[in-house]
Coordinates of C-alpha atoms in Angstrom, one line a residue:
X7 CA 108.2 23.9 134.7
X8 CA 108.4 22.5 131.2
X9 CA 107.0 24.4 128.3
X10 CA 103.5 23.2 127.1
X11 CA 103.7 21.2 123.8
X12 CA 101.3 20.5 121.0
X13 CA 101.1 16.9 122.2
X14 CA 100.1 18.1 125.6
X15 CA 97.4 20.3 124.0
X16 CA 96.1 17.2 122.1
X17 CA 95.9 15.1 125.3
X18 CA 94.1 17.9 127.2
X19 CA 91.7 18.4 124.4
X20 CA 91.2 14.7 123.8
X21 CA 92.0 14.9 120.1
X22 CA 94.9 14.0 117.8
X23 CA 98.0 16.1 117.3
X24 CA 97.0 16.5 113.7
X25 CA 93.7 17.9 114.7
X26 CA 95.4 20.5 117.0
X27 CA 97.7 21.4 114.1
X28 CA 94.7 21.9 111.8
X29 CA 93.1 24.3 114.3
X30 CA 96.2 26.3 115.0
X31 CA 96.9 26.7 111.3
X32 CA 93.4 27.9 110.6
X33 CA 92.5 24.9 108.5
X34 CA 89.0 23.4 108.2
X35 CA 87.7 22.0 111.5
X36 CA 84.4 21.5 113.3
X37 CA 83.2 24.2 115.7
X38 CA 83.4 21.7 118.5
X39 CA 87.0 20.8 117.6
X40 CA 88.0 24.4 117.5
X41 CA 86.5 25.1 121.0
X42 CA 88.1 22.0 122.6
X43 CA 91.6 22.9 121.2
X44 CA 91.3 26.6 122.1
X45 CA 90.2 25.7 125.6
X46 CA 93.2 23.4 126.1
X47 CA 95.5 26.0 124.6
X48 CA 94.2 28.6 127.1
X49 CA 94.4 26.3 130.1
X50 CA 98.0 25.2 129.4
X51 CA 99.2 28.5 128.2
X52 CA 100.5 27.0 125.0
X53 CA 102.4 29.3 122.6
X54 CA 103.2 27.9 119.1
X55 CA 106.9 27.6 118.2
X56 CA 107.4 30.2 115.5
X57 CA 110.8 28.7 114.5
X58 CA 109.3 25.2 114.0
X59 CA 106.4 26.7 112.0
X60 CA 108.8 28.6 109.8
X61 CA 110.8 25.5 109.0
X62 CA 107.7 23.6 108.2
X63 CA 106.1 26.1 105.8
X64 CA 109.4 27.5 104.5
X65 CA 108.7 31.0 105.7
X66 CA 110.0 33.3 108.5
X67 CA 106.7 35.3 108.6
X68 CA 109.0 38.3 108.9
X69 CA 109.4 41.2 106.4
X70 CA 112.1 43.9 106.2
X71 CA 111.5 47.6 105.6
X72 CA 114.6 49.5 104.6
X73 CA 114.8 53.3 104.6
X74 CA 117.5 55.9 104.5
X75 CA 116.9 57.4 107.9
X76 CA 114.6 56.0 110.5
X77 CA 114.6 59.3 112.3
X78 CA 113.0 61.1 109.4
X79 CA 109.3 61.7 110.3
X80 CA 108.2 60.8 106.7
X81 CA 109.7 57.3 107.1
X82 CA 108.0 56.9 110.6
X83 CA 104.7 57.6 109.0
X84 CA 105.4 55.1 106.2
X85 CA 106.6 52.5 108.7
X86 CA 103.4 52.7 110.7
X87 CA 101.2 52.2 107.6
X88 CA 103.4 49.2 106.5
X89 CA 103.3 47.6 109.9
X90 CA 99.5 47.9 110.1
X91 CA 99.1 46.1 106.8
X92 CA 101.6 43.3 107.3
X93 CA 100.8 42.6 111.0
X94 CA 97.1 42.0 110.0
X95 CA 98.4 39.4 107.6
X96 CA 100.4 37.6 110.3
X97 CA 103.9 39.1 109.6
X98 CA 106.4 40.8 111.9
X99 CA 108.1 43.9 110.5
X100 CA 111.8 44.6 110.9
X101 CA 113.0 48.1 110.1
X102 CA 116.5 48.9 109.1
X103 CA 118.5 51.9 108.0
X104 CA 120.5 51.9 104.8
X105 CA 121.9 55.5 105.0
X106 CA 122.4 57.5 101.9
X107 CA 125.1 55.3 100.3
X108 CA 123.9 53.2 97.4
X109 CA 126.6 50.6 98.3
X110 CA 124.8 49.9 101.6
X111 CA 121.5 49.6 99.8
X112 CA 123.0 47.0 97.4
X113 CA 124.5 45.1 100.4
X114 CA 121.2 44.9 102.1
X115 CA 119.4 43.6 99.0
X116 CA 122.0 40.9 98.4
X117 CA 121.9 40.0 102.1
X118 CA 118.3 38.9 101.8
X119 CA 119.7 35.6 100.5
X120 CA 120.5 34.7 104.1
X121 CA 116.8 33.9 104.6
X122 CA 115.9 36.1 107.6
X123 CA 112.9 37.6 105.9
X124 CA 110.3 36.6 103.4
X125 CA 110.3 39.9 101.5
X126 CA 111.8 43.3 101.3
X127 CA 110.2 46.8 101.0
X128 CA 113.0 49.3 100.3
X129 CA 112.9 53.1 99.8
X130 CA 116.2 53.8 98.1
X131 CA 117.5 57.4 98.2
X132 CA 120.1 56.7 95.5
X133 CA 119.8 54.3 92.6
X134 CA 122.5 52.9 90.3
X135 CA 122.9 49.9 88.0
X136 CA 124.2 47.7 90.8
X137 CA 121.1 48.3 92.9
X138 CA 118.8 47.6 89.9
X139 CA 120.7 44.4 89.2
X140 CA 120.6 43.3 92.9
X141 CA 116.8 43.9 93.1
X142 CA 116.2 42.0 89.9
X143 CA 118.2 39.1 91.2
X144 CA 117.1 39.1 94.8
X145 CA 116.0 35.7 96.2
X146 CA 113.0 37.1 97.9
X147 CA 110.2 39.4 96.6
X148 CA 111.0 43.1 96.6
X149 CA 108.8 46.1 96.4
X150 CA 110.3 49.6 96.0
X151 CA 108.7 52.7 97.6
X152 CA 110.3 55.1 95.3
X153 CA 111.4 55.2 91.7
X154 CA 113.6 52.7 89.9
X155 CA 113.8 51.9 86.1
X156 CA 111.1 49.6 84.7
X157 CA 113.9 47.2 83.7
X158 CA 114.3 46.3 87.4
X159 CA 111.1 44.3 87.0
X160 CA 109.8 45.1 90.4
X161 CA 106.6 46.6 91.9
X162 CA 107.0 50.3 92.7
X163 CA 105.0 52.9 94.6
X164 CA 106.2 56.5 94.2
X165 CA 105.1 60.0 94.9
X166 CA 104.4 62.6 92.2
X167 CA 106.9 65.2 93.3
X168 CA 106.6 67.4 90.2
X169 CA 102.9 67.8 90.7
X170 CA 103.6 68.5 94.3
X171 CA 106.0 71.3 93.4
X172 CA 103.4 72.7 91.0
X173 CA 100.8 72.8 93.9
X174 CA 103.3 74.7 96.0
X175 CA 104.2 77.2 93.3
X176 CA 100.6 77.7 92.3
X177 CA 99.7 78.5 96.0
X178 CA 102.6 81.0 96.4
X179 CA 101.9 82.8 93.2
X180 CA 98.2 83.1 94.1
X181 CA 99.3 84.8 97.3
X182 CA 101.4 87.3 95.4
X183 CA 104.8 85.7 95.9
X184 CA 106.8 85.6 92.7
X185 CA 110.4 85.7 93.8
X186 CA 110.6 82.1 94.8
X187 CA 113.7 80.3 96.0
X188 CA 114.4 76.6 96.4
X189 CA 116.3 74.7 99.1
X190 CA 117.0 71.2 97.8
X191 CA 118.7 68.2 99.3
X192 CA 121.4 66.4 97.4
X193 CA 120.5 66.6 93.7
X194 CA 122.1 63.2 93.0
X195 CA 119.4 61.5 95.0
X196 CA 116.0 60.2 93.8
X197 CA 114.0 62.8 95.7
X198 CA 116.5 65.6 95.0
X199 CA 116.4 65.0 91.3
X200 CA 112.6 64.7 91.1
X201 CA 112.0 67.9 93.2
X202 CA 114.6 69.9 91.3
X203 CA 113.0 69.0 88.0
X204 CA 109.5 69.7 89.4
X205 CA 110.5 73.1 90.8
X206 CA 112.0 74.2 87.4
X207 CA 108.9 73.0 85.5
X208 CA 106.5 74.7 88.0
X209 CA 108.2 78.1 87.7
X210 CA 108.2 77.8 83.9
X211 CA 104.5 77.2 84.0
X212 CA 104.2 80.7 85.6
X213 CA 106.9 82.2 83.4
X214 CA 109.1 82.8 86.4
X215 CA 112.9 82.3 87.1
X216 CA 114.3 81.0 90.4
X217 CA 115.1 83.8 92.8
X218 CA 117.8 81.6 94.4
X219 CA 118.7 77.9 94.6
X220 CA 120.7 76.1 97.3
X221 CA 121.6 72.5 97.9
X222 CA 121.9 71.0 101.3
X223 CA 124.2 68.2 102.1
X224 CA 121.4 66.0 103.4
X225 CA 117.6 66.0 104.0
X226 CA 118.0 66.8 107.7
X227 CA 117.2 69.7 110.0
X228 CA 120.9 70.4 110.6
X229 CA 121.6 70.4 106.9
X230 CA 118.8 72.9 106.3
X231 CA 120.3 75.3 108.9
X232 CA 123.8 74.8 107.4
X233 CA 122.6 75.6 103.8
X234 CA 120.6 78.7 104.8
X235 CA 123.5 81.1 104.4
X236 CA 123.7 80.1 100.7
X237 CA 120.2 81.5 100.2
X238 CA 120.8 84.5 102.5
X239 CA 124.0 85.7 100.7
X240 CA 124.3 89.4 100.0
X241 CA 122.0 90.5 97.2
X242 CA 119.6 87.7 97.6
X243 CA 116.0 88.9 97.0
X244 CA 113.2 86.4 97.5
X245 CA 109.8 86.4 99.2
X246 CA 109.2 82.7 99.4
X247 CA 111.2 79.5 99.7
X248 CA 110.2 75.9 98.8
X249 CA 112.1 73.3 100.6
X250 CA 112.6 69.7 99.5
X251 CA 111.3 68.3 102.8
X252 CA 110.0 69.5 106.1
X253 CA 113.2 69.0 108.0
X254 CA 115.0 71.3 105.6
X255 CA 112.2 73.8 105.9
X256 CA 112.2 73.9 109.7
X257 CA 116.0 74.3 109.7
X258 CA 115.7 77.2 107.3
X259 CA 113.0 78.9 109.4
X260 CA 115.4 78.8 112.4
X261 CA 118.0 80.6 110.4
X262 CA 115.6 83.1 109.0
X263 CA 114.5 84.0 112.5
X264 CA 118.2 84.4 113.5
X265 CA 118.7 87.1 110.9
X266 CA 115.5 88.9 111.8
X267 CA 113.3 87.8 109.0
X268 CA 109.7 86.9 109.8
X269 CA 107.8 83.9 108.4
X270 CA 105.5 84.6 106.5
X271 CA 105.6 88.4 106.6
X272 CA 109.0 88.6 105.0
X273 CA 109.4 85.2 103.6
X274 CA 106.8 82.5 103.0
X275 CA 108.1 78.9 103.5
X276 CA 106.7 75.7 102.1
X277 CA 108.0 72.2 102.9
X278 CA 107.4 68.8 101.4
X279 CA 106.2 65.5 103.0
X280 CA 103.6 67.1 105.3
X281 CA 105.0 65.1 108.2
X282 CA 104.0 65.5 111.9
X283 CA 106.9 68.1 112.1
X284 CA 104.9 70.4 109.8
X285 CA 102.2 70.9 112.4
X286 CA 104.7 71.1 115.3
X287 CA 106.9 73.8 113.9
X288 CA 106.4 77.5 114.6
X289 CA 104.8 78.9 112.7
X290 CA 103.0 75.7 111.5
X291 CA 104.4 74.8 108.1
X292 CA 102.6 74.7 104.8
X293 CA 103.6 71.5 103.2
X294 CA 103.0 69.3 100.2
X295 CA 101.6 66.0 101.3
X296 CA 103.2 63.3 99.2
X297 CA 101.1 60.5 100.6
X298 CA 103.7 58.7 102.7
X299 CA 101.1 56.7 104.6
X300 CA 99.3 55.8 101.4
X301 CA 102.6 54.8 99.7
X302 CA 103.4 52.6 102.6
X303 CA 100.1 50.9 102.6
X304 CA 100.0 50.3 98.9
X305 CA 103.6 49.0 98.9
X306 CA 102.9 46.6 101.8
X307 CA 99.9 45.3 99.9
X308 CA 102.0 44.7 96.8
X309 CA 104.6 42.9 98.8
X310 CA 102.1 40.5 100.3
X311 CA 100.6 39.9 96.9
X312 CA 104.0 39.3 95.4
X313 CA 104.9 36.7 98.2
X314 CA 101.7 34.8 97.3
X315 CA 102.3 35.0 93.6
X316 CA 105.8 35.8 92.4
X317 CA 104.7 35.5 88.8
X318 CA 102.5 38.5 88.8
X319 CA 103.1 41.3 86.3
X320 CA 104.9 44.1 88.2
X321 CA 102.8 47.2 89.0
X322 CA 104.0 50.8 89.0
X323 CA 101.7 52.9 91.2
X324 CA 101.9 56.7 91.5
X325 CA 100.3 58.4 94.6
X326 CA 99.1 61.9 94.0
X327 CA 99.9 64.8 96.3
X328 CA 97.9 67.5 98.0
X329 CA 98.7 70.7 99.8
X330 CA 98.3 71.3 103.5
X331 CA 98.1 75.1 104.0
X332 CA 99.3 76.5 107.4
X333 CA 100.6 79.7 108.8
X334 CA 104.1 79.7 107.2
X335 CA 102.4 81.1 104.0
X336 CA 100.1 84.1 103.9

């Protein structure tokens, strides 16, 4: 059985092909015309040819979201928010992983010239001059969920990690914890640098010094477990640890339990991102909510606006954090 065509819909509706096209593209048409065309579409089971539509209007109606690790719960939350916004506007969302290497991020941005998507939303974990240059020269609109220099000339939506760190330190100090350690991810990454700076500034605000600092090889559960011995070295004396994300925090809590330390009786633990994992961990994890869903939503809206008007002045939006208190802190 041959596939229904737009000409067949026109014959069944008793109207011209141009009239069917107007209705299917949402252009002005009488109520009667819309009803006749829709009835014919339903009866024939007609499905518009997306490829032909793309060629006609010069768009793929497809957008790309690029993140470092699609398995990280914070990116899953962001992805859901982005998909909700762009699907309502008639776009499909394709999600891809760049990994932690800036070379792969640059390759992805440059690859957008192949024309498989109308825009790119990227959350880079590392940023260098090549990435900034590739974003500036990209042939499709780009929005960054993260922090890149203003000279990139691109819309950005980022978290306020330093303020988030201050919320965490304020909470721990208010609970009587003053020997506070920090488990970071790689310090040469965008989140690692921001959270390290925020931790140092937050302790200074309370006239405190770090009880211990360790750097994990990545922002993953396994990396959190592997880095735990650096904090638990002989002579270490801390009563709280702030971790750069929830995956590191849960990995650390596993190792604390392995050496007989109880959370929060012996050590209070705070994560960052307030992902689904924070509620699922045991004990449930106190975590700084960096607004991943809000960042995704705002970034998606900026990308849609940029596609419609590429001459807009770039916007730099900062989403403010909050603290979700659970049983991993007293």
